[in-house]
XYZ file of C-alpha atoms in Angstrom:
308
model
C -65.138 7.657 -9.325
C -62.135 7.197 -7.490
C -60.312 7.200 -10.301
C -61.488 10.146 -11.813
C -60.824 12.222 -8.991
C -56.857 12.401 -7.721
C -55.355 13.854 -4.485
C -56.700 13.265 -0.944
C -60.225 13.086 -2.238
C -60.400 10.135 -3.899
C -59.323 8.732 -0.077
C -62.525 9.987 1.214
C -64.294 9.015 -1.707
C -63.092 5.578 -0.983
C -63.860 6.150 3.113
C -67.545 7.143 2.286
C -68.514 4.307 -0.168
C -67.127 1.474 2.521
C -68.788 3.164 5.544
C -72.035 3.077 3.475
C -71.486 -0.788 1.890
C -71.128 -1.687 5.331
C -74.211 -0.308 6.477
C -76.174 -1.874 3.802
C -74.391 -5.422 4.432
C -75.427 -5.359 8.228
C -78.607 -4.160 7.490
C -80.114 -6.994 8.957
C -79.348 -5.335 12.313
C -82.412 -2.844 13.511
C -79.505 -0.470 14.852
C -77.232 -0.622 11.841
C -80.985 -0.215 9.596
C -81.885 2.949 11.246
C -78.546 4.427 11.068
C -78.509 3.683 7.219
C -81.848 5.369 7.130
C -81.136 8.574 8.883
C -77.820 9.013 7.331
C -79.710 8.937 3.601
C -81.991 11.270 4.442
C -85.350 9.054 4.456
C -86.426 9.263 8.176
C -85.446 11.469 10.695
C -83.208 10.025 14.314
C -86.651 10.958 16.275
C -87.682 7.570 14.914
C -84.898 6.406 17.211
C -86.879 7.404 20.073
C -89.662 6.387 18.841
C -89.047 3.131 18.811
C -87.766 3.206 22.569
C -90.613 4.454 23.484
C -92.874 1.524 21.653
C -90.510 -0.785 23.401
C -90.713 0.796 26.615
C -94.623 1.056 26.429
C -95.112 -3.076 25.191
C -93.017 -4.173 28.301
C -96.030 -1.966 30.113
C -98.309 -3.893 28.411
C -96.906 -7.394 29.015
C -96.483 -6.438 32.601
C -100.281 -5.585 32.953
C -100.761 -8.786 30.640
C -98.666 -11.005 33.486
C -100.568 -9.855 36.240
C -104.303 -10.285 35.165
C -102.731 -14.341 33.470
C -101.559 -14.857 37.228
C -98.417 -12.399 37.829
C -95.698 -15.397 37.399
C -93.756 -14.045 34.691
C -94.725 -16.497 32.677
C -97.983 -15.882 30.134
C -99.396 -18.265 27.499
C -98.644 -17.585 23.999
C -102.118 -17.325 23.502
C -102.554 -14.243 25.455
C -99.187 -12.712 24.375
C -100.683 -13.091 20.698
C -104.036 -11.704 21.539
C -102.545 -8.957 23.380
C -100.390 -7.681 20.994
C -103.333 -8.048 18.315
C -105.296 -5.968 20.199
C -102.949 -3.569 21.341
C -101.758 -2.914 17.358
C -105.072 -3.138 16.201
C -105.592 -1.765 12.435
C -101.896 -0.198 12.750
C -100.281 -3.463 11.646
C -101.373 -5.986 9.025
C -101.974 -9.658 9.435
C -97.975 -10.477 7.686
C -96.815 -7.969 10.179
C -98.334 -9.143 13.358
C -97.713 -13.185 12.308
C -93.822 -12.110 11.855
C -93.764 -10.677 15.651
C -95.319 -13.478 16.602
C -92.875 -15.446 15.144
C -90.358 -13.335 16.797
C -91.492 -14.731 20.576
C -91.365 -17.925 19.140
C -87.655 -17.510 18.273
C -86.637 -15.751 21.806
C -89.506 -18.280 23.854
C -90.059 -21.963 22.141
C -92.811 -23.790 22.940
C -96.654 -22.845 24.215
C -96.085 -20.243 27.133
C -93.117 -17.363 27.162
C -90.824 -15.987 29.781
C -92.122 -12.842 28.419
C -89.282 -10.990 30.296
C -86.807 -12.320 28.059
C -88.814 -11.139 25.526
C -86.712 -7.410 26.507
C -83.641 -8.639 27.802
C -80.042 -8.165 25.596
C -77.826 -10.921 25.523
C -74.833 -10.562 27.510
C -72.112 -11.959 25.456
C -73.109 -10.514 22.352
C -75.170 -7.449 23.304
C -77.783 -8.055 20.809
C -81.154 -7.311 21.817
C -83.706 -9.894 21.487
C -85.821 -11.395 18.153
C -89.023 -9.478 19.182
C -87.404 -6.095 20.110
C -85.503 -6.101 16.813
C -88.427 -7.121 14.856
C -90.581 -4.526 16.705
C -87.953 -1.940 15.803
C -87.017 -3.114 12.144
C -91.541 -2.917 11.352
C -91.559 0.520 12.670
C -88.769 1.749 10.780
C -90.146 0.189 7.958
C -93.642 1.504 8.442
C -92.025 5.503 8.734
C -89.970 5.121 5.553
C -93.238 3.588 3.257
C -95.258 6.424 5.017
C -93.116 9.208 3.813
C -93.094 7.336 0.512
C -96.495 7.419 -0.448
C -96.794 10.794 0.743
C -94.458 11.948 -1.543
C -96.553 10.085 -4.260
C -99.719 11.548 -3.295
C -98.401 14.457 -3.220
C -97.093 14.230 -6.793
C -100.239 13.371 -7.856
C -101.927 16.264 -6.183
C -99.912 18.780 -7.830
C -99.887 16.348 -11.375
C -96.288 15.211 -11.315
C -94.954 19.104 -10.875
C -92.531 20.455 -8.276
C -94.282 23.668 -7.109
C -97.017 22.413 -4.393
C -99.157 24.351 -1.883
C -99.872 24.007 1.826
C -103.213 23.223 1.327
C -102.150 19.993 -1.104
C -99.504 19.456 1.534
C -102.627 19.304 3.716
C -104.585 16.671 1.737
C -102.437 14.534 1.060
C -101.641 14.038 4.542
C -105.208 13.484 4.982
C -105.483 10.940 2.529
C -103.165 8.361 3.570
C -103.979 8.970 7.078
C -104.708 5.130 7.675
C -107.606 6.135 10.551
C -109.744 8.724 8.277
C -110.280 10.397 11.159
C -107.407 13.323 11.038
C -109.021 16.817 10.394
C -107.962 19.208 8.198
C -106.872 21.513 11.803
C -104.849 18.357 12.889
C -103.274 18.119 9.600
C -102.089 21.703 9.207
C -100.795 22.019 12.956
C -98.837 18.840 11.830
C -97.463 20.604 8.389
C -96.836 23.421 10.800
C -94.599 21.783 12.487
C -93.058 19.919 9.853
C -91.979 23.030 7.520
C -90.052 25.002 10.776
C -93.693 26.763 12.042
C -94.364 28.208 9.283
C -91.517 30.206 8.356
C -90.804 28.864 4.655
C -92.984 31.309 1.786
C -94.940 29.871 -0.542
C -92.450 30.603 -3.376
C -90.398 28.005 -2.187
C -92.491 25.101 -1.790
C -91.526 22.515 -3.891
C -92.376 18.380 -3.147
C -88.903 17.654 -2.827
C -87.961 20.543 -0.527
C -91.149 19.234 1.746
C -90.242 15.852 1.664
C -86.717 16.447 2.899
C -88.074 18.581 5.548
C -91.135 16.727 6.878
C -88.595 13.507 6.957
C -85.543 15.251 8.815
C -87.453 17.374 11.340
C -88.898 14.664 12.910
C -91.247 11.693 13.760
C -94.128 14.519 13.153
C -96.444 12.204 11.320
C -97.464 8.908 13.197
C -100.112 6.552 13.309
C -102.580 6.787 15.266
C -103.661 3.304 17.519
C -100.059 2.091 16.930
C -99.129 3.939 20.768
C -97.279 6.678 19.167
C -99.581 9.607 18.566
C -98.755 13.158 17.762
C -96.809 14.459 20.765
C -97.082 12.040 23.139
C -93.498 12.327 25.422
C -91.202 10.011 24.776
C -91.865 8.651 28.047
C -94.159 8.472 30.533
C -93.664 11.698 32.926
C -91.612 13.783 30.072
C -92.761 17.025 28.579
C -92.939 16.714 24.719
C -89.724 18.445 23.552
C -87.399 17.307 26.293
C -86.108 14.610 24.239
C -82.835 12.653 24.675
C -79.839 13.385 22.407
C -77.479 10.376 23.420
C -77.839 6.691 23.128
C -76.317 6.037 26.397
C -78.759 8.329 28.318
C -81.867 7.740 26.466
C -81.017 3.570 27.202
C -80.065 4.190 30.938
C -82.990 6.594 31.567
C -85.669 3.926 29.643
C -84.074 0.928 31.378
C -84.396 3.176 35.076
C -87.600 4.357 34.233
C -88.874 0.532 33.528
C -87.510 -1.217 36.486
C -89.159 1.915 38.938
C -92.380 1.715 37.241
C -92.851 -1.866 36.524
C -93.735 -1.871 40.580
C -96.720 0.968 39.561
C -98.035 -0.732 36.693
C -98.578 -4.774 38.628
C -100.046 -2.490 41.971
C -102.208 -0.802 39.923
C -103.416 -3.590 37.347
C -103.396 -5.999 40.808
C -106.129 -3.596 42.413
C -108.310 -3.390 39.170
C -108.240 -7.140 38.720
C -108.990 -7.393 42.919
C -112.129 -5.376 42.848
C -113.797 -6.866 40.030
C -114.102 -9.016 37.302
C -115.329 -6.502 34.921
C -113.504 -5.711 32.128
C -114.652 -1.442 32.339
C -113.534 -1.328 35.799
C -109.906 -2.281 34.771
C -110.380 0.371 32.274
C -111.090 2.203 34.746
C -108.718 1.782 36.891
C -105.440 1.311 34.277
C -106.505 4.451 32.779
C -105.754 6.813 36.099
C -102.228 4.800 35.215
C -99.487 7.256 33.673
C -100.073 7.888 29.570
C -102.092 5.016 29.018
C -103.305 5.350 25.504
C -106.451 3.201 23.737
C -104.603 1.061 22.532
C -103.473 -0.172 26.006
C -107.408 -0.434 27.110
C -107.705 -2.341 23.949
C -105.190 -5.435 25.212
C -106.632 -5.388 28.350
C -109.957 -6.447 27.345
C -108.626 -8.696 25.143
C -106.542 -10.329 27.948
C -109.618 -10.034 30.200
C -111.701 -12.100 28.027
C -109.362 -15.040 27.605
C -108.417 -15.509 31.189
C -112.292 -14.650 32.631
């Protein structure tokens, strides 16, 4: 290509294929990944906050884990497996959940886990830790083979032609919903969304003008039970729609946010496991807890049951 096209554009030509090449080489990185991903057009950056905010809500969980195993920072990998089983629940398959596990056995050896090294970067090399990237790399994973067999179902719905409708737009959203439990209301206000409220006509619609809109405007489509669903703030306290449009702030404002709540979440978890042994009181209790979502309630019992 380079050759075929003289003057300065064959230099950018040249620019563009090494800045990609080198993307795909350290694709091994969850950063480098994700940046590959958006800049092709397959997911949107929202999955970027996205997976802070998975992050940010498992060290939640593992500090609610630590204090009903004994609040020592340091939790059997028995309960850090059963935790995270519970807490994923249908959202992740067996492969998936074995590799995080695997992950904690990389960053913690041997039966029990300093489980707050579990989040910590290392500082010399400023990589973040086996189980973060591996939590980061699945969900990134997860959005791009969503998106991809919605585009097939949709296909299929419309028998391999271009020109679709909102209402097969609608079902086929509905079909690979991995819960069954999304209604047809849910799915539209989600298609809504996805095609800029509404404003494209009919004429228009074609599968791979949808595609490339439902993937770029955002991380509209999640799973539900995974502890990302529909517009749920990025973090706890934020208004859906404030977002964060900087790496540096939305890192400084997750890593403030974590060390001033941690505090909330052992006080709080510390008085349910105080009053009583029963597992509904500390759902009880945990739920009055900022954006707690099933899934959370789901690890707790789980955690309950092991330790009691």
């Amino acid at each position: 290509i380079k050759e075929r096209t003289p003057g300065p554009l064959a230099g950018v030509i040249e620019i563009g294929y090494n800045f990609v090449h080198s993307l795909k080489r350290f694709s091994y990185d969850a950063d480098c990944a994700l940046f590959l991903k958006v800049f092709l057009g397959e997911v949107s950056e929202e999955v970027y906050k996205d997976q802070l905010r998975l992050i940010f809500d498992l060290h939640k969980l593992f500090c609610i884990m630590d204090v009903i195993h004994g609040n020592n920072g340091r939790m059997s990998k028995r309960v850090i497996r059963a935790g995270l089983r519970a807490y994923f629940g249908d959202s992740k398959g067996e492969d998936q959940l074995i590799e995080i596990t695997k992950a904690v056995d990389v960053d913690c050896p041997g039966a029990h886990a300093e489980w707050r090294a579990l989040f910590e970067e290392d500082p010399h090399t400023y990589n973040q830790s086996t189980f973060v990237e591996k939590i980061q790399t699945q969900l990134l994973d997860e959005r791009v083979a969503y998106f991809r067999n919605l585009e097939d179902v949709l296909y299929t719905l419309t028998a391999w032609k271009e020109d679709c409708t909102k209402v097969q737009i609608q079902n086929a959203v509905m079909q690979i919903d991995g819960t069954g439990e999304m209604t047809s209301e849910e799915a539209s206000r989600l298609i809504w969304k996805g095609l800029q409220g509404g404003s494209i006509r009919q004429k228009d619609l074609t599968v791979t003008k949808v595609m490339s809109m439902l993937r770029t405007r955002g991380s509209l489509l999640t799973k539900k039970g995974s502890g990302l669903e529909h517009d749920d703030p990025l973090v706890t306290g934020r208004k859906p729609g404030d977002g964060i449009t900087k790496t540096e702030s939305a890192n400084s404002s997750l890593a403030s946010e974590r060390s001033a709540t941690e505090a909330t979440w052992i006080r709080g978890t510390k008085k349910a496991v105080s009053k009583t042994a029963s597992a509904a009181n500390i759902f009880k209790v945990t739920k009055e807890l900022k954006n707690l979502s099933p899934a959370f309630h789901a690890a707790v019992a789980a955690i309950k049951e092991i330790v009691s």
